[in-house]
Amino acid sequence: MIDKLLEKINNNCNNVDIDMVKKAYYFAEDAHKEQKRQSGEPYIIHPIAVAEILAELGMDTNTIVAGLLHDVIEDTEFSYEETVKLFNEEIGNLIEGVTKLTRLGEMEYKTKEEQQADNVRKMLLAMAKDIRVIIIKLADRLHNMRTLKFMPEKKQKNKAKETLDIYAPLAHRLGMSKIKWELEDLCFRYLHEKEYYELVDSIAEKRVERETYIKDIVDDLYAKLQAAGIESDIDGRPKHFYSIYKKMVNKNKSIEQIFDLTAIRILVNSVKDCYGVLGIVHTIYRPIPGRFKDYIAMPKPNMYQSLHTTVIGPQGKTFEIQIRTFEMHKTAEYGIAAHWKYKEGDTSKGEDKQKDFEKKLVWLRDMLEWQKETSDAEEFIEGFKIDLFSDEVFVFTPKGVVINLCRDATPIDFAYRIHTDVGNKCVGAKVNGKIVPLDYTLKTGEIVEILTSPNAKGPNMDWLNIAKSNQSKSKIKLWFKKAKKEENILKGKELLEKELKKQSVHYADIAKGEFYEKLIKRYNIHSMEDLYALIGIGGFSVSTLIVRLKEDNGVGVDKAAKEKENKEILNKSIEEQIAKATRRPETNSYGITVKGESNLMIRFAKCCSPVPGDDILGYITKGRGVSVHRKDCSNLQNLIDTDAERVVEVNWGTSQGNSYVAEIEVQAEDRDGLLADIMSVITELKLQLSAVNANLAKQGYAIINVKLKITSVDNLKDLMKRLKRLKGVTDVYRVNS
């Protein structure tokens, strides 16, 4: 076994310390000597296989040694400290990193999504510390998948599902296509066994015929390239079973309807030769329009480079040709692992290779930043899969810089990819010189320009539905969080200072005592700004707070009277509040029901102005009845976070003929007659205008706010739909506050 490993190291790696590898092998063999695998074979077979996979990838000494020892801390009596002492700290850290990832599956979680989300978060952190941890883990998972037949059926399916969801996308993002394809095919076999074997049999039926067809094409191409003086290596590569299966499912086709079951790969010495080969291919075979992709000029995020073209060959059959250099091919096969091969073998290009390596990990930093903002496990896992595995589009800035974005990306995604401030100040966009709406779907090759204004109000809630990338959504959410906090700090400071003056007390004299300590602990208050923000969002009554602090510190308060008053204010339940509201003489003319009651004092929150058709919730105020908010109102969310007991279910009733005030904002390219056209649409729909406010932003952009009376949300949707059709209008959205 050790001889086979050493042979692979000699064939694929540079400058590996063979003595250290041998030392690690004998140490691992001794540590695992009493252990067996599920197959009944000696356990040492597994770490040897992992080390062989790492050697095939061309990894460095420490990674191969860590592969041999990756289960020592987890499964034997040896500790981290002992491995560091016997080898070195770097090897110890790599083994510990892999061990921590292995132990994740043993923790208890409320849901499967929570467990998976936590696993991925820890994996991302481990990768940020040393990317080799995940390369070892991928090698470990690949060998486990190769030997999965010895596991119980349920465990086979669980492992295969986890691998397809998490590890295959990671291998894809790291550019390790060789591992990615094998993992996917192995998962396919266990998750869809019937379909897998049917596909294998179908492909095998015409294998000889297909191989003859491809051989004729390869021979023809080779002769033509030799005649042109281009040295090349050409082979026909059968497509992987899982990729064929996905194409059949996605396009609803049978195996007979899919012709490009084989791709021809041409490897040459230089980039110049790649484009030369492309020209020769297109003179021999007719290319299919729209099926050419230049990943050399515009590399994928995982640094994959190649030319792809689909052509029509003899007998009218289509097939794909991939053209790349030998060096590009190594990167395509081994991805980020190729970095260590270059690093160990060619020190003269060390700095350039390090820069390339750092470029490859930009997505990892973005993902780490995004995951900090996402608490919902299901959303996180779904976003993780989209970010790692979705197709990309490549667009240009006006200066010609290539920007890669996720599939279906919009100008908002582009703006936030350029810079957070560009996104926050975005008021419109141009694609290929023409104004487009912000929900426009970008396509590869388009030139995108973002229009900004220093007077822009910032993002609105609708952008969260328009943006496609998780990074964009995270930055939008962060803006709302910060913007509201600053607003609440100012509001809270003003309220506190006003109340302190009214009650003739200095805050320093009452900011102490048992109640104060409980307060700052409960609400996680670390500074005065935190306290101001809490008061600003209505976390509690500032007058009650000061009275309670004065009382707790004995500062001139009639304790008995105030205790009684505070108890009445603070301990009122939802039922008591509703009962109080029910006794009021005012009638509810809006048809709103609160827990089935319709005779309550109702008022609509001005921050979100709900109208019939909106999803709504009620908040029981102190002395002003039930305040009705839209469910997506950010102010309501703040109220839920601070006093959820006052939130009550409310429903629209059957009352007819009532009108409600709603506000929309129109963003458009400024032009003559714009306001007149907007007014004309409002008149056509017979809507009653309450107020209009038009402002001219920079770069020839107009922002128009319109308040109007409507009877249902359908009126509003119809209006917004019609306004979006007007010439020059880029965005129409409902104003939340």
XYZ file of C-alpha atoms in Angstrom:
737
model
C 0.000 0.000 0.000
C 2.786 2.450 0.878
C 4.550 1.672 -2.436
C 1.419 2.571 -4.425
C 1.137 5.874 -2.525
C 4.819 6.731 -3.087
C 4.441 5.987 -6.801
C 1.544 8.452 -7.061
C 3.561 11.077 -5.165
C 6.515 10.639 -7.571
C 4.222 10.929 -10.623
C 2.167 13.951 -9.493
C 3.884 15.964 -6.735
C 6.921 18.184 -6.347
C 9.362 18.325 -3.408
C 7.398 16.022 -1.091
C 9.310 14.794 2.000
C 9.118 11.018 1.428
C 10.627 10.214 4.857
C 7.868 12.174 6.614
C 5.184 10.415 4.530
C 6.619 7.009 5.493
C 6.786 8.041 9.155
C 3.103 9.117 8.997
C 2.088 5.857 7.291
C 3.680 3.625 9.957
C 2.278 5.840 12.721
C -1.262 5.649 11.246
C -0.964 1.898 10.666
C -0.045 1.383 14.317
C -2.737 3.789 15.633
C -5.538 2.060 13.636
C -4.226 -1.531 13.974
C -7.234 -2.759 16.032
C -9.870 -1.076 13.820
C -11.848 -2.445 10.873
C -14.008 -0.789 8.216
C -17.651 -1.744 7.532
C -16.346 -4.016 4.751
C -14.254 -5.958 7.302
C -10.973 -4.705 5.809
C -8.212 -3.105 7.952
C -9.044 0.572 8.689
C -5.662 1.782 7.364
C -7.018 1.246 3.827
C -9.136 4.422 4.207
C -6.397 6.932 5.223
C -4.073 5.433 2.569
C -6.800 5.956 -0.087
C -7.351 9.564 1.079
C -3.582 10.233 0.859
C -3.528 8.725 -2.655
C -6.326 11.064 -3.806
C -4.376 14.023 -2.355
C -1.220 12.816 -4.140
C -3.167 12.613 -7.448
C -4.122 16.260 -6.868
C -0.427 17.140 -6.466
C -0.748 18.363 -2.872
C 2.171 19.299 -0.602
C 3.881 17.205 2.128
C 1.844 18.499 5.072
C -1.507 17.891 3.320
C -0.639 14.321 2.293
C 0.628 13.555 5.824
C -2.540 15.106 7.334
C -4.578 12.894 4.936
C -2.831 9.813 6.321
C -3.480 10.958 9.891
C -6.883 12.659 9.463
C -8.746 10.104 11.647
C -6.059 9.672 14.330
C -7.380 12.332 16.740
C -11.005 11.329 16.082
C -10.739 7.539 16.306
C -7.646 6.686 18.388
C -6.126 7.560 21.747
C -3.631 10.049 20.241
C -4.204 13.759 20.881
C -3.585 16.989 18.949
C -0.578 17.778 21.164
C 1.010 14.384 20.423
C 0.619 14.741 16.661
C 2.160 18.238 16.779
C 5.091 16.898 18.806
C 5.655 13.956 16.402
C 5.210 15.984 13.187
C 4.563 19.775 13.218
C 1.933 22.355 14.192
C 0.652 22.854 10.627
C -0.102 19.133 10.265
C -1.737 19.126 13.729
C -3.987 22.064 12.746
C -5.026 20.401 9.473
C -5.941 17.154 11.290
C -7.852 19.069 13.982
C -9.732 21.065 11.305
C -10.904 17.866 9.570
C -11.759 16.277 12.960
C -14.004 19.225 13.916
C -15.893 18.899 10.622
C -16.364 15.148 11.234
C -17.779 15.748 14.724
C -20.409 18.187 13.448
C -22.740 15.365 12.429
C -22.890 14.082 16.004
C -24.414 17.281 17.496
C -28.147 17.582 18.185
C -30.318 20.090 16.311
C -34.019 20.900 16.150
C -34.187 20.371 12.380
C -32.099 18.807 9.624
C -31.741 22.259 8.025
C -30.281 23.687 11.253
C -27.738 20.884 11.416
C -26.774 21.307 7.778
C -26.533 25.106 8.113
C -24.263 24.814 11.156
C -22.110 22.241 9.359
C -21.668 24.552 6.386
C -20.921 27.597 8.550
C -18.192 25.684 10.408
C -16.875 24.400 7.091
C -16.625 27.930 5.693
C -14.732 29.085 8.782
C -12.361 26.106 8.535
C -11.770 26.902 4.847
C -11.029 30.545 5.668
C -8.300 29.442 8.102
C -6.733 26.919 5.701
C -8.399 25.827 2.454
C -6.499 22.501 2.605
C -8.855 21.356 5.388
C -11.716 21.135 2.900
C -9.502 19.513 0.239
C -8.690 16.724 2.726
C -12.381 16.498 3.640
C -13.328 16.184 -0.052
C -10.781 13.370 -0.505
C -12.171 11.692 2.642
C -15.754 12.002 1.333
C -14.782 10.741 -2.142
C -13.299 7.509 -0.768
C -16.287 7.041 1.569
C -18.621 7.418 -1.422
C -16.557 4.903 -3.419
C -17.067 2.352 -0.613
C -20.652 3.301 0.295
C -22.025 -0.098 -0.783
C -20.989 -1.546 2.598
C -23.280 0.895 4.486
C -26.997 0.312 5.330
C -29.389 1.609 2.641
C -30.733 4.513 4.733
C -27.207 5.742 5.490
C -26.304 5.397 1.810
C -29.121 7.750 0.791
C -28.407 10.262 3.590
C -24.686 10.398 2.733
C -25.418 10.684 -0.990
C -27.942 13.524 -0.429
C -25.527 15.440 1.809
C -22.713 14.954 -0.711
C -24.850 16.192 -3.616
C -26.081 19.204 -1.598
C -22.818 20.271 0.026
C -19.611 18.552 -1.101
C -20.157 18.414 -4.881
C -20.987 22.168 -4.992
C -17.869 22.893 -2.918
C -15.706 20.865 -5.299
C -17.317 22.796 -8.186
C -16.582 26.168 -6.599
C -12.996 25.123 -5.850
C -12.623 24.207 -9.531
C -11.967 20.524 -8.746
C -14.066 19.135 -11.586
C -12.514 15.671 -11.486
C -13.734 15.165 -7.912
C -17.033 16.973 -8.532
C -18.044 14.715 -11.449
C -17.157 11.505 -9.624
C -19.049 12.575 -6.497
C -22.146 13.440 -8.572
C -22.148 10.141 -10.454
C -21.742 8.180 -7.201
C -24.614 10.136 -5.586
C -26.772 9.588 -8.670
C -26.224 5.833 -8.350
C -27.510 5.715 -4.742
C -30.256 8.367 -4.934
C -31.797 7.282 -8.275
C -30.647 3.687 -8.661
C -33.235 2.639 -11.262
C -32.633 5.682 -13.483
C -28.855 5.287 -13.084
C -28.712 1.699 -14.351
C -31.256 2.379 -17.121
C -29.052 5.244 -18.329
C -25.876 3.136 -18.101
C -27.506 0.378 -20.149
C -28.894 2.835 -22.737
C -25.512 4.464 -23.273
C -23.711 1.113 -23.407
C -26.019 -0.125 -26.220
C -24.599 2.227 -28.843
C -21.172 2.746 -27.305
C -19.227 1.095 -30.156
C -21.112 3.071 -32.818
C -20.573 6.322 -30.887
C -16.858 5.640 -30.271
C -16.311 4.984 -34.005
C -18.072 8.260 -34.869
C -15.959 10.266 -32.376
C -12.704 8.550 -33.472
C -13.299 9.622 -37.084
C -13.814 13.245 -35.938
C -10.713 13.163 -33.699
C -8.553 11.765 -36.533
C -9.867 14.406 -38.944
C -9.211 17.253 -36.484
C -5.741 15.969 -35.617
C -4.727 15.881 -39.295
C -6.067 19.409 -39.941
C -4.265 20.848 -36.869
C -0.996 19.141 -37.797
C -1.245 20.617 -41.291
C -1.673 24.058 -39.675
C 1.438 23.487 -37.527
C -0.456 23.310 -34.198
C 0.673 20.682 -31.725
C -2.304 19.203 -29.910
C -3.648 16.397 -27.769
C -7.215 15.433 -28.749
C -9.553 12.955 -27.084
C -13.249 12.156 -26.970
C -14.552 12.326 -23.421
C -17.896 10.655 -22.622
C -20.146 12.974 -20.635
C -20.826 12.033 -17.039
C -24.016 10.153 -16.236
C -25.360 12.773 -13.818
C -24.930 15.642 -16.306
C -26.782 13.607 -18.979
C -29.543 12.759 -16.456
C -29.908 16.445 -15.494
C -30.199 17.436 -19.145
C -32.869 14.778 -19.713
C -34.873 15.977 -16.694
C -34.457 19.733 -17.294
C -35.248 19.553 -21.009
C -37.747 16.673 -20.723
C -35.900 14.609 -23.326
C -35.224 10.918 -23.753
C -31.699 9.541 -24.201
C -32.359 9.193 -27.980
C -33.030 12.958 -28.203
C -29.699 13.925 -26.618
C -26.926 13.848 -29.212
C -23.946 15.423 -27.420
C -23.239 12.480 -25.123
C -19.545 12.954 -25.842
C -17.384 16.074 -25.726
C -14.147 16.391 -27.701
C -11.337 18.063 -25.780
C -8.401 19.682 -27.591
C -5.326 20.628 -25.548
C -2.680 22.959 -27.023
C 0.401 24.859 -25.832
C -0.719 28.519 -25.923
C -3.726 30.830 -25.793
C -2.936 31.895 -29.393
C -3.248 28.251 -30.466
C -6.637 27.976 -28.677
C -8.146 30.658 -30.905
C -6.366 29.234 -33.952
C -7.939 25.831 -33.287
C -11.360 27.484 -32.855
C -11.071 29.043 -36.340
C -10.146 25.686 -37.904
C -13.005 23.878 -36.090
C -15.538 26.432 -37.354
C -14.321 26.058 -40.928
C -14.730 22.255 -40.799
C -18.027 22.071 -38.856
C -20.906 24.527 -38.755
C -21.183 26.165 -35.281
C -24.600 26.426 -33.610
C -25.421 30.107 -32.877
C -25.552 31.028 -29.198
C -23.647 27.921 -28.120
C -20.131 29.448 -28.071
C -18.611 30.423 -24.704
C -15.242 32.110 -24.167
C -14.111 31.276 -20.637
C -10.517 32.230 -21.509
C -11.288 35.940 -21.870
C -13.865 35.690 -19.085
C -12.808 32.972 -16.600
C -15.375 31.452 -14.255
C -15.164 32.465 -10.557
C -13.286 29.205 -9.838
C -10.702 30.347 -12.473
C -11.817 27.724 -15.015
C -10.657 28.686 -18.529
C -11.604 27.084 -21.841
C -13.324 27.736 -25.160
C -16.613 25.839 -25.616
C -18.386 25.520 -28.937
C -21.171 23.203 -30.112
C -21.059 22.248 -33.779
C -22.955 20.104 -36.287
C -20.860 17.156 -37.403
C -21.250 14.356 -39.945
C -24.762 12.850 -40.223
C -26.163 16.098 -38.756
C -25.269 15.141 -35.180
C -24.312 17.861 -32.732
C -21.323 17.578 -30.392
C -19.363 19.879 -28.086
C -15.691 20.810 -28.481
C -13.636 22.218 -25.602
C -10.336 23.956 -26.389
C -7.775 24.894 -23.724
C -4.059 24.924 -22.923
C -2.392 22.110 -20.969
C -1.997 24.445 -17.983
C -5.688 25.445 -18.132
C -6.559 21.753 -18.200
C -4.660 21.113 -14.955
C -6.542 23.982 -13.319
C -9.861 22.662 -14.696
C -9.214 19.163 -13.326
C -7.623 19.997 -9.988
C -8.820 23.579 -9.372
C -7.473 25.232 -6.293
C -5.368 22.154 -5.475
C -3.175 23.033 -8.455
C -1.890 26.018 -6.415
C 0.250 23.715 -4.265
C 1.611 21.937 -7.303
C 2.779 25.251 -8.774
C 3.894 26.559 -5.386
C 6.114 23.559 -4.698
C 7.450 23.294 -8.248
C 8.058 26.840 -9.518
C 9.201 29.448 -7.024
C 9.947 32.052 -9.739
C 6.212 32.696 -10.247
C 5.327 32.512 -6.578
C 3.943 36.056 -6.214
C 1.739 35.849 -9.323
C 0.434 32.440 -8.292
C -0.347 33.756 -4.810
C -2.409 36.603 -6.329
C -4.297 34.097 -8.508
C -4.875 31.953 -5.439
C -6.321 34.895 -3.494
C -8.616 35.735 -6.427
C -10.010 32.220 -6.281
C -11.058 32.775 -2.661
C -12.936 36.082 -3.099
C -16.244 34.158 -3.159
C -15.337 32.568 0.193
C -14.904 35.962 1.871
C -18.230 37.124 0.363
C -19.985 34.004 1.630
C -18.515 34.342 5.144
C -19.754 37.933 5.264
C -23.235 36.930 4.082
C -23.642 33.975 6.469
C -23.117 36.294 9.480
C -26.262 38.189 8.460
C -28.448 35.109 7.901
C -30.064 33.426 10.888
C -32.699 31.370 9.040
C -31.236 27.874 8.467
C -33.387 27.007 5.434
C -32.653 30.337 3.728
C -28.931 29.920 4.412
C -28.698 26.406 2.930
C -30.767 27.356 -0.124
C -28.613 30.424 -0.671
C -25.445 28.401 -0.201
C -26.452 25.971 -2.937
C -27.451 28.804 -5.300
C -24.201 30.706 -4.734
C -22.007 27.637 -5.230
C -23.746 25.868 -8.061
C -25.704 28.362 -10.147
C -24.621 29.328 -13.646
C -22.956 32.685 -14.100
C -23.487 35.625 -16.438
C -20.593 37.846 -17.454
C -21.259 41.551 -17.980
C -19.020 44.592 -18.493
C -18.621 47.939 -16.749
C -18.508 50.998 -19.088
C -14.670 50.784 -18.787
C -14.636 47.187 -20.012
C -14.039 45.401 -16.694
C -15.650 41.946 -16.639
C -18.019 41.317 -13.706
C -19.386 37.828 -13.083
C -22.827 37.541 -11.476
C -25.216 34.721 -10.659
C -27.808 33.604 -13.192
C -30.853 35.946 -13.506
C -28.878 38.764 -11.802
C -30.318 42.287 -12.026
C -28.731 45.773 -12.116
C -29.104 45.847 -8.309
C -26.798 42.803 -8.017
C -24.343 44.506 -10.375
C -24.416 47.751 -8.326
C -23.706 45.981 -5.034
C -20.941 43.887 -6.658
C -19.194 47.137 -7.692
C -19.463 48.661 -4.180
C -21.953 48.804 -1.318
C -22.249 52.618 -1.650
C -23.009 52.319 -5.377
C -25.831 49.929 -4.515
C -27.223 52.106 -1.733
C -27.196 55.244 -3.938
C -28.529 53.529 -7.066
C -31.516 55.271 -8.702
C -31.465 53.559 -12.073
C -29.447 51.634 -14.637
C -28.479 51.606 -18.283
C -27.760 48.465 -20.286
C -25.985 48.963 -23.619
C -26.723 52.684 -23.295
C -30.489 52.331 -22.740
C -32.405 52.939 -19.503
C -33.769 49.661 -18.079
C -35.891 48.840 -14.998
C -34.007 47.688 -11.901
C -35.619 44.239 -12.187
C -34.177 43.735 -15.692
C -32.471 40.331 -16.100
C -28.865 40.821 -17.205
C -27.389 38.726 -20.025
C -23.806 37.771 -20.773
C -21.934 40.376 -22.821
C -24.062 43.403 -21.869
C -22.482 46.701 -20.768
C -24.056 47.896 -17.522
C -23.933 51.398 -16.077
C -25.411 52.291 -12.696
C -27.008 55.719 -12.215
C -26.522 57.079 -8.703
C -27.616 60.154 -6.770
C -26.197 61.603 -3.519
C -29.814 62.412 -2.599
C -31.012 58.821 -3.069
C -33.091 57.553 -0.154
C -31.317 54.213 -0.256
C -32.749 50.787 -1.044
C -36.417 49.949 -0.561
C -37.925 46.676 0.641
C -38.882 45.635 -2.917
C -35.184 45.332 -3.743
C -34.978 42.222 -1.560
C -37.291 40.502 -4.067
C -35.454 41.916 -7.097
C -31.883 41.071 -6.015
C -30.805 37.505 -6.827
C -27.466 37.132 -5.039
C -27.292 36.560 -1.306
C -24.515 39.131 -0.988
C -26.775 41.859 -2.445
C -29.665 40.892 -0.177
C -27.354 40.898 2.843
C -26.114 44.422 2.069
C -29.673 45.692 1.570
C -30.756 44.222 4.924
C -27.699 45.735 6.610
C -28.597 49.171 5.220
C -32.106 48.965 6.702
C -30.680 47.822 10.016
C -28.202 50.722 10.216
C -30.548 53.367 8.795
C -33.294 52.551 11.269
C -30.842 52.388 14.147
C -29.474 55.888 13.489
C -33.013 57.231 13.192
C -34.066 55.512 16.418
C -30.967 56.715 18.298
C -31.831 60.353 17.536
C -35.472 59.816 18.415
C -34.639 57.936 21.643
C -32.099 60.529 22.782
C -34.621 63.315 22.290
C -37.335 61.413 24.219
C -35.012 60.537 27.119
C -33.585 64.039 27.514
C -37.073 65.571 27.364
C -38.407 63.176 30.033
C -35.361 63.633 32.302
C -35.893 67.391 32.163
C -39.619 66.974 32.845
C -38.954 64.789 35.898
C -36.052 67.013 37.086
C -33.427 64.277 37.366
C -29.927 63.546 36.012
C -29.518 60.171 34.316
C -26.244 59.505 36.140
C -28.138 59.655 39.474
C -30.533 56.849 38.526
C -28.424 54.663 36.188
C -27.604 52.091 38.877
C -29.201 49.508 41.131
C -30.728 46.057 40.710
C -33.413 47.047 38.212
C -30.860 48.908 36.069
C -28.535 45.853 35.983
C -31.423 43.587 34.959
C -32.448 46.087 32.282
C -29.051 46.298 30.564
C -28.622 42.517 30.761
C -32.068 41.725 29.378
C -31.812 44.152 26.457
C -28.068 43.650 25.844
C -27.330 47.368 26.336
C -23.602 48.162 26.039
C -23.723 51.928 25.467
C -25.991 54.952 25.645
C -26.589 54.586 21.884
C -28.031 51.118 22.491
C -30.379 52.580 25.104
C -31.401 55.478 22.819
C -32.134 53.017 19.979
C -34.262 50.852 22.266
C -36.289 53.831 23.450
C -36.555 55.092 19.860
C -38.211 51.898 18.614
C -40.623 51.912 21.539
C -38.944 49.132 23.488
C -40.512 50.544 26.627
C -42.103 53.749 27.923
C -39.369 56.276 28.746
C -41.474 57.920 31.485
C -42.104 54.530 33.134
C -38.406 53.687 32.838
C -37.295 56.881 34.600
C -39.958 56.525 37.294
C -38.865 52.943 37.961
C -35.159 53.901 38.095
C -35.916 56.828 40.422
C -37.976 54.556 42.595
C -35.281 51.843 42.643
C -32.692 54.407 43.703
C -34.963 56.262 46.143
C -34.937 59.531 44.207
C -38.067 61.493 45.402
C -40.865 59.099 44.451
C -44.033 58.099 46.286
C -43.277 54.387 46.040
C -46.726 52.998 46.906
C -48.570 55.202 44.413
C -46.064 54.678 41.635
C -45.865 50.915 42.153
C -49.606 50.694 41.683
C -49.503 52.889 38.559
C -46.595 51.003 36.980
C -48.180 47.634 37.695
C -51.332 48.732 35.883
C -49.329 49.922 32.861
C -46.835 47.103 32.563
C -49.007 44.076 33.404
C -51.985 44.606 31.079
C -52.512 41.536 28.927
C -53.805 41.406 25.348
C -57.251 40.336 26.522
C -57.490 43.329 28.902
C -56.416 45.702 26.135
C -59.039 44.306 23.750
C -61.711 44.510 26.425
C -60.740 48.150 27.050
C -60.910 48.910 23.329
C -64.301 47.186 23.051
C -65.820 49.550 25.646
C -64.926 52.596 23.578
C -67.836 54.377 21.874
C -65.961 54.857 18.564
C -67.054 52.449 15.858
C -64.788 50.588 13.498
C -65.939 51.664 10.062
C -63.214 49.762 8.238
C -64.615 46.265 8.760
C -61.441 45.155 10.571
C -61.919 42.299 13.016
C -59.600 41.581 15.944
C -59.847 37.971 17.104
C -63.395 37.952 15.725
C -64.372 41.274 17.395
C -65.384 44.115 15.049
C -66.452 46.823 17.538
C -62.941 48.034 18.344
C -61.115 51.313 17.973
C -58.883 50.853 14.916
C -56.256 53.106 13.368
C -53.994 52.448 10.397
C -50.258 52.885 10.948
C -48.913 55.758 8.855
C -45.526 54.055 8.493
C -46.860 51.428 6.064
C -50.441 52.537 5.231
C -52.135 49.117 4.818
C -54.996 48.746 2.357
C -57.492 45.902 1.806
C -55.692 42.937 0.292
C -52.458 43.479 2.275
C -51.379 40.882 4.829
C -51.829 42.639 8.193
C -51.246 42.332 11.939
C -52.468 44.469 14.822
C -50.535 46.006 17.699
C -52.428 46.929 20.880
C -51.347 50.426 21.855
C -51.710 52.057 25.251
C -54.939 54.027 25.118
C -55.234 54.342 21.313
C -56.823 51.047 20.374
C -55.362 48.632 17.837
C -52.795 49.944 15.348
C -52.947 47.984 12.052
C -49.662 47.387 10.151
C -48.698 45.523 7.015
C -46.909 42.298 7.903
C -43.783 43.407 5.997
C -43.576 46.723 7.897
C -40.139 47.163 9.494
C -41.642 49.164 12.390
C -43.961 46.255 13.170
C -40.952 43.933 13.215
C -39.314 46.193 15.797
C -42.490 46.088 17.899
C -42.597 42.273 17.662
C -38.961 42.056 18.760
C -39.557 44.234 21.826
C -43.123 43.419 22.901
C -44.538 40.424 21.016
C -47.384 39.958 23.530
C -49.134 43.063 22.212
C -49.252 41.744 18.637
C -52.676 40.387 17.726
C -54.206 38.741 14.673
C -56.470 41.039 12.625
C -58.435 40.491 9.418
C -60.107 42.591 6.764
C -63.884 42.518 7.102
C -66.627 42.981 4.541
C -66.998 46.760 4.843
C -67.410 48.380 1.424
C -66.821 51.889 0.122
C -64.014 52.942 2.445
C -60.939 54.670 1.005
C -57.369 54.322 2.231
C -54.284 56.459 1.691
C -51.286 54.788 0.024
C -48.014 56.220 -1.275
C -45.893 55.111 -4.213
C -42.580 56.335 -5.603
C -41.835 56.541 -9.325
C -38.232 56.623 -10.533
C -37.767 57.656 -14.148
C -35.548 59.299 -16.725
C -36.524 62.973 -16.678
C -38.357 64.139 -19.789
C -41.008 66.627 -20.907
C -44.527 65.473 -20.101
C -43.484 62.809 -17.563
C -45.611 64.207 -14.712
C -48.545 64.797 -17.095
C -48.389 61.148 -18.227
C -48.408 59.934 -14.601
C -51.401 62.149 -13.788
C -53.182 60.881 -16.902
C -52.845 57.242 -15.744
C -54.207 58.155 -12.285
C -57.167 59.969 -13.908
C -57.897 57.032 -16.248
C -58.139 54.695 -13.255
C -60.443 57.204 -11.505
C -58.236 57.370 -8.420
C -58.330 60.324 -6.045
C -54.970 62.122 -5.726
C -53.997 63.342 -2.220
C -50.504 64.742 -2.808
C -47.650 64.700 -5.313
C -44.003 65.629 -4.820
C -41.456 65.619 -7.682
C -37.678 65.962 -7.293
C -34.917 66.034 -9.893
C -31.951 63.843 -8.931
C -28.560 64.005 -10.647
C -27.808 62.424 -14.028
C -31.181 63.465 -15.442
C -33.247 61.313 -13.116
C -36.638 62.216 -11.611
C -38.120 60.857 -8.388
C -41.878 61.414 -7.989
C -43.827 60.564 -4.821
C -47.589 60.184 -5.189
C -50.162 59.853 -2.372
C -53.646 58.752 -3.345
C -56.844 57.266 -1.956
C -57.682 53.717 -2.985
C -60.209 51.064 -1.970
C -57.997 47.959 -2.258
C -54.466 46.796 -2.956
C -55.626 45.721 -6.441
C -56.076 49.425 -7.331
C -52.468 49.987 -6.321
C -51.089 46.994 -8.250
C -52.981 48.049 -11.384
C -51.652 51.603 -11.098
C -48.040 50.475 -10.552
C -48.259 48.066 -13.495
C -49.458 50.839 -15.821
C -46.893 53.359 -14.596
C -44.062 50.881 -15.271
C -45.103 50.871 -18.939
C -44.561 54.624 -19.318
C -41.554 55.732 -21.364
C -38.412 56.225 -19.258
C -39.878 54.763 -16.027
C -37.314 52.432 -14.419
C -38.962 51.574 -11.111
C -42.265 51.950 -9.273
C -42.614 50.757 -5.715
C -44.741 51.226 -2.654
C -43.309 53.494 0.034
C -43.131 51.823 3.432
C -42.700 54.896 5.567
